[in-house]
Short mmCIF file of C-alpha atoms in Angstrom, two decimals:
data_model
loop_
_atom_site.label_atom_id
_atom_site.label_comp_id
_atom_site.label_asym_id
_atom_site.label_seq_id
_atom_site.Cartn_x
_atom_site.Cartn_y
_atom_site.Cartn_z
CA MET D 1 68.19 -30.97 56.94
CA SER D 2 70.98 -28.50 56.26
CA ILE D 3 70.34 -24.75 56.73
CA SER D 4 68.53 -23.17 53.90
CA LYS D 5 70.10 -20.74 51.54
CA GLY D 6 66.67 -19.12 50.94
CA ILE D 7 63.28 -19.49 49.40
CA THR D 8 62.85 -19.54 45.57
CA LEU D 9 59.65 -19.59 43.54
CA ILE D 10 60.00 -21.04 40.06
CA THR D 11 57.22 -20.63 37.33
CA GLY D 12 56.60 -23.16 34.57
CA SER D 13 58.42 -25.87 36.76
CA ALA D 14 56.54 -28.87 35.90
CA GLN D 15 58.87 -29.85 33.15
CA GLY D 16 61.89 -28.86 30.98
CA ILE D 17 64.03 -25.94 31.98
CA GLY D 18 61.78 -24.96 34.93
CA ARG D 19 61.97 -28.48 36.45
CA SER D 20 65.75 -28.46 36.05
CA ILE D 21 66.10 -25.12 37.74
CA ALA D 22 63.99 -26.15 40.56
CA LEU D 23 65.94 -29.30 41.19
CA ARG D 24 69.27 -27.54 40.72
CA LEU D 25 68.35 -24.80 43.40
CA ALA D 26 67.01 -27.44 45.63
CA ARG D 27 70.49 -29.28 45.57
CA ASP D 28 72.12 -25.81 46.19
CA GLY D 29 70.21 -25.56 49.42
CA PHE D 30 67.08 -23.65 48.53
CA ASP D 31 63.67 -24.49 49.61
CA VAL D 32 61.19 -24.43 46.66
CA ALA D 33 57.89 -23.23 45.69
CA LEU D 34 56.80 -24.93 42.44
CA ASN D 35 54.30 -23.18 39.92
CA ASP D 36 52.76 -24.18 36.81
CA VAL D 37 49.12 -24.19 35.33
CA PRO D 38 46.70 -26.33 37.43
CA THR D 39 46.40 -28.88 34.70
CA LYS D 40 49.99 -29.92 35.34
CA GLY D 41 49.38 -30.67 39.03
CA PRO D 42 50.64 -34.22 38.76
CA GLN D 43 53.87 -33.19 37.18
CA LEU D 44 54.37 -30.59 40.01
CA GLU D 45 53.87 -33.17 42.62
CA SER D 46 56.45 -35.49 40.90
CA VAL D 47 58.96 -32.67 41.05
CA ALA D 48 57.94 -31.89 44.60
CA THR D 49 58.57 -35.53 45.62
CA GLU D 50 62.06 -35.35 44.10
CA ILE D 51 62.91 -32.05 46.06
CA LYS D 52 61.53 -33.56 49.34
CA SER D 53 64.01 -36.43 48.64
CA LEU D 54 66.84 -33.92 48.55
CA GLY D 55 65.94 -32.74 52.08
CA ARG D 56 64.47 -29.41 51.24
CA ARG D 57 61.12 -28.02 52.02
CA VAL D 58 58.76 -27.63 48.99
CA CYS D 59 55.12 -26.48 48.26
CA VAL D 60 53.14 -26.40 45.09
CA VAL D 61 51.48 -23.14 43.98
CA PRO D 62 49.45 -23.44 40.73
CA ALA D 63 48.66 -20.49 38.83
CA ASP D 64 48.12 -18.85 35.41
CA VAL D 65 51.03 -16.31 35.36
CA SER D 66 49.07 -14.12 32.88
CA VAL D 67 46.43 -13.37 35.50
CA ASP D 68 47.16 -10.63 38.02
CA GLU D 69 45.34 -11.95 40.88
CA GLN D 70 46.54 -15.49 40.52
CA VAL D 71 50.22 -14.17 40.38
CA LYS D 72 49.56 -12.03 43.50
CA GLY D 73 48.05 -15.18 45.36
CA MET D 74 50.85 -17.52 43.99
CA VAL D 75 53.50 -15.18 45.81
CA ASN D 76 51.42 -14.96 48.87
CA ASP D 77 50.97 -18.68 49.01
CA ALA D 78 54.63 -19.30 48.69
CA VAL D 79 55.48 -16.90 51.45
CA THR D 80 52.83 -18.38 53.69
CA ASN D 81 54.07 -21.91 53.16
CA LEU D 82 57.77 -21.41 53.20
CA GLY D 83 58.13 -18.21 55.26
CA GLY D 84 59.42 -15.78 52.61
CA LEU D 85 60.80 -15.15 49.20
CA ASP D 86 64.38 -14.63 48.20
CA VAL D 87 64.65 -15.79 44.49
CA MET D 88 61.93 -15.31 41.81
CA ILE D 89 62.56 -17.14 38.58
CA ALA D 90 60.01 -16.08 36.02
CA ASN D 91 60.47 -19.21 33.54
CA ALA D 92 56.94 -19.99 32.53
CA GLY D 93 56.44 -19.52 28.75
CA VAL D 94 54.59 -20.63 25.63
CA GLY D 95 56.06 -20.84 22.01
CA THR D 96 54.51 -20.03 18.71
CA VAL D 97 56.11 -20.47 15.20
CA THR D 98 54.36 -18.33 12.80
CA SER D 99 55.09 -15.70 10.35
CA LEU D 100 53.72 -12.09 10.59
CA ILE D 101 51.32 -12.38 7.83
CA SER D 102 49.92 -15.78 8.96
CA SER D 103 49.81 -14.84 12.61
CA THR D 104 46.53 -14.03 14.30
CA VAL D 105 45.50 -11.51 16.94
CA GLU D 106 44.70 -14.22 19.27
CA SER D 107 47.85 -16.21 19.18
CA TRP D 108 49.73 -12.70 19.60
CA ASP D 109 47.72 -11.83 22.54
CA HIS D 110 48.21 -15.28 24.11
CA THR D 111 51.96 -15.36 23.59
CA LEU D 112 52.34 -11.91 24.91
CA ALA D 113 50.12 -12.49 27.86
CA VAL D 114 52.17 -15.54 28.97
CA ASN D 115 55.67 -14.57 28.06
CA ALA D 116 55.71 -10.80 28.75
CA ARG D 117 52.69 -9.95 31.13
CA GLY D 118 53.64 -12.98 33.10
CA PRO D 119 57.11 -12.04 33.93
CA TYR D 120 55.99 -8.43 34.59
CA LEU D 121 53.43 -9.63 37.23
CA CYS D 122 56.10 -12.09 38.78
CA TYR D 123 58.69 -9.29 38.85
CA LYS D 124 56.14 -6.84 40.45
CA TYR D 125 54.79 -9.03 43.07
CA ALA D 126 58.15 -10.63 43.93
CA ALA D 127 59.83 -7.09 44.31
CA MET D 128 57.01 -5.97 46.49
CA GLN D 129 57.53 -8.87 48.79
CA MET D 130 61.41 -8.59 48.78
CA ILE D 131 61.18 -4.70 49.55
CA ASP D 132 58.88 -5.60 52.60
CA GLN D 133 61.26 -8.15 53.84
CA GLY D 134 64.13 -5.68 53.69
CA HIS D 135 67.12 -7.88 52.96
CA GLY D 136 67.35 -7.76 49.12
CA GLY D 137 66.61 -10.73 46.62
CA ARG D 138 67.22 -11.99 43.26
CA ILE D 139 64.66 -11.81 40.33
CA ILE D 140 65.50 -13.83 37.09
CA GLY D 141 63.48 -13.98 33.92
CA ALA D 142 63.42 -16.09 30.68
CA SER D 143 64.37 -14.36 27.57
CA SER D 144 65.60 -16.22 24.52
CA LEU D 145 68.01 -16.22 21.67
CA VAL D 146 65.23 -14.92 19.76
CA GLY D 147 65.05 -12.09 22.18
CA LYS D 148 68.53 -11.06 21.04
CA MET D 149 68.40 -11.92 17.36
CA ALA D 150 65.44 -11.61 15.00
CA PHE D 151 64.36 -15.03 13.46
CA PRO D 152 61.71 -15.43 10.72
CA ASN D 153 58.49 -17.01 11.76
CA ASN D 154 58.86 -15.69 15.35
CA CYS D 155 56.85 -12.49 15.40
CA ALA D 156 54.90 -12.92 18.55
CA TYR D 157 57.52 -15.15 20.34
CA GLY D 158 60.45 -12.82 19.40
CA ALA D 159 58.46 -9.75 20.55
CA SER D 160 57.65 -11.34 23.88
CA LYS D 161 61.36 -12.29 24.54
CA PHE D 162 62.81 -8.95 23.46
CA ALA D 163 60.30 -7.43 26.10
CA ILE D 164 61.90 -9.45 28.90
CA ARG D 165 65.21 -7.65 28.18
CA GLY D 166 63.55 -4.33 28.58
CA LEU D 167 61.66 -5.26 31.53
CA THR D 168 64.77 -6.69 33.25
CA GLN D 169 66.70 -3.50 32.64
CA VAL D 170 64.11 -1.22 33.91
CA ALA D 171 63.51 -3.44 37.00
CA ALA D 172 67.32 -3.55 37.87
CA LEU D 173 67.66 0.15 37.55
CA GLU D 174 64.53 0.58 40.07
CA LEU D 175 65.29 -2.17 42.52
CA GLY D 176 69.07 -1.93 42.92
CA LYS D 177 68.56 0.41 45.82
CA TYR D 178 66.76 -2.28 47.71
CA GLY D 179 69.68 -4.79 47.26
CA ILE D 180 67.51 -6.77 44.52
CA THR D 181 69.32 -7.83 41.36
CA VAL D 182 67.34 -8.42 38.12
CA ASN D 183 68.84 -10.56 35.44
CA ALA D 184 67.50 -12.69 32.58
CA TYR D 185 68.82 -15.76 30.72
CA ALA D 186 68.62 -16.26 26.94
CA PRO D 187 68.65 -19.98 25.79
CA GLY D 188 69.45 -21.08 22.44
CA ALA D 189 67.93 -24.56 21.16
CA ILE D 190 67.47 -26.53 24.37
CA GLN D 191 66.06 -30.01 24.30
CA THR D 192 62.75 -29.67 26.27
CA PRO D 193 59.15 -30.95 25.68
CA LEU D 194 58.25 -27.51 24.29
CA THR D 195 61.09 -27.23 21.85
CA GLU D 196 60.57 -30.68 20.79
CA GLU D 197 56.94 -29.96 19.88
CA MET D 198 57.87 -26.55 18.26
CA ILE D 199 61.13 -27.00 16.29
CA MET D 200 62.51 -30.58 16.46
CA ASP D 201 61.91 -33.81 14.43
CA GLU D 202 61.79 -37.37 15.74
CA SER D 203 65.34 -37.75 15.86
CA GLY D 204 65.90 -34.65 18.21
CA LYS D 205 67.30 -32.29 15.39
CA ILE D 206 65.76 -29.05 14.33
CA ASP D 207 63.24 -29.51 11.63
CA PHE D 208 64.28 -26.44 9.45
CA GLU D 209 62.16 -27.43 6.46
CA THR D 210 58.86 -27.67 8.38
CA LEU D 211 59.74 -24.64 10.73
CA ILE D 212 60.69 -22.35 7.83
CA PRO D 213 58.71 -22.97 4.73
CA ASP D 214 60.37 -20.00 2.69
CA PRO D 215 63.64 -21.47 1.31
CA VAL D 216 65.43 -18.10 1.43
CA SER D 217 64.81 -17.56 5.01
CA ARG D 218 65.51 -21.30 5.73
CA LYS D 219 68.99 -20.98 4.26
CA TRP D 220 69.83 -17.99 6.32
CA VAL D 221 68.74 -19.73 9.55
CA MET D 222 70.51 -22.86 8.69
CA SER D 223 73.69 -21.03 8.11
CA VAL D 224 73.39 -19.41 11.65
CA PHE D 225 73.11 -22.88 13.34
CA GLU D 226 75.75 -24.51 11.08
CA ASN D 227 78.26 -21.85 12.23
CA VAL D 228 77.66 -22.10 15.86
CA PRO D 229 80.88 -22.85 17.90
CA ILE D 230 79.31 -25.51 19.94
CA LYS D 231 77.43 -27.88 17.78
CA HIS D 232 75.28 -30.08 20.09
CA ILE D 233 71.89 -29.15 21.31
CA GLY D 234 71.62 -27.59 24.89
CA GLN D 235 70.07 -29.37 27.76
CA PRO D 236 67.75 -27.93 30.55
CA GLU D 237 70.67 -28.39 33.02
CA ASP D 238 72.78 -25.84 30.97
CA ILE D 239 70.28 -23.19 31.93
CA ALA D 240 69.89 -24.26 35.40
CA SER D 241 73.63 -23.83 35.84
CA ILE D 242 73.60 -20.13 35.06
CA VAL D 243 70.37 -19.52 37.10
CA SER D 244 72.12 -21.31 40.02
CA TYR D 245 74.89 -18.74 39.96
CA LEU D 246 72.60 -15.77 39.32
CA ALA D 247 70.76 -16.69 42.33
CA SER D 248 73.82 -17.11 44.55
CA LYS D 249 75.38 -14.53 46.79
CA GLU D 250 78.51 -14.39 44.50
CA ALA D 251 76.33 -12.74 41.82
CA HIS D 252 75.54 -9.62 43.93
CA PHE D 253 77.35 -7.23 41.51
CA ILE D 254 75.52 -8.43 38.35
CA THR D 255 72.28 -6.74 37.54
CA GLY D 256 70.40 -5.72 34.35
CA GLN D 257 72.04 -8.42 32.13
CA CYS D 258 70.64 -10.94 29.80
CA ILE D 259 73.08 -13.84 29.60
CA SER D 260 73.25 -15.99 26.49
CA VAL D 261 73.30 -19.79 26.77
CA ASP D 262 73.25 -20.84 23.36
CA GLY D 263 76.53 -22.53 22.21
CA GLY D 264 77.89 -19.19 21.18
CA ILE D 265 75.36 -18.23 18.40
CA CYS D 266 74.82 -14.77 20.00
CA MET D 267 77.95 -13.20 21.39
CA SER D 268 76.58 -9.90 22.64
#
């Protein structure tokens, strides 16, 4: 086994983007703590087996990221099993597609609990651990294209992903003095089990008609995607590659940023 580049914890790593990030960082030389909700235990164990085959240490730390004590325990378990924490990837999230008027308080609260409170708790407890260790670290969160551009039928999801940008900037300001950088990534349409369920048809294309019933709004959204410079749907590995860089020593002078990985839809 080669010398470890550090220890990383990735939430929502049973599938999709989180799984790809975990495997990429393991290939980069990191030891990995895998998190997802307890019901995804078999998928987590499968990812853990792949990481072991790469010659890296790995542990599984199931938790609901929206629950304070569970996140605290998740970080503690990762530290106990692997010996520290150098990179926190707050990737876990849920998706909802609903208009403002048709949305419910329950769906709003659930989406914000997982997508905004979850990263807040991950940032907080990771920062506390990294400060105690005294040698800096990397904190990276999951925003979205809809955290940079407003899209119809995304009231709760959009609000939660805009929140990540604010959280990331404030954390970057507060944690820089400890040598901790804080950044986020903003994926566009990425082919994952979540997006396939939310926005894609059986052929793997975005199902605009079902996604946006209102024809005026649909026409606008379709024009946005029709004019994207890079036409194909992104893959989880495209997100893993930017996370790999942000987690590296080379990214030490980048903080407070939310980097778009969307084929050129949002260029700011």
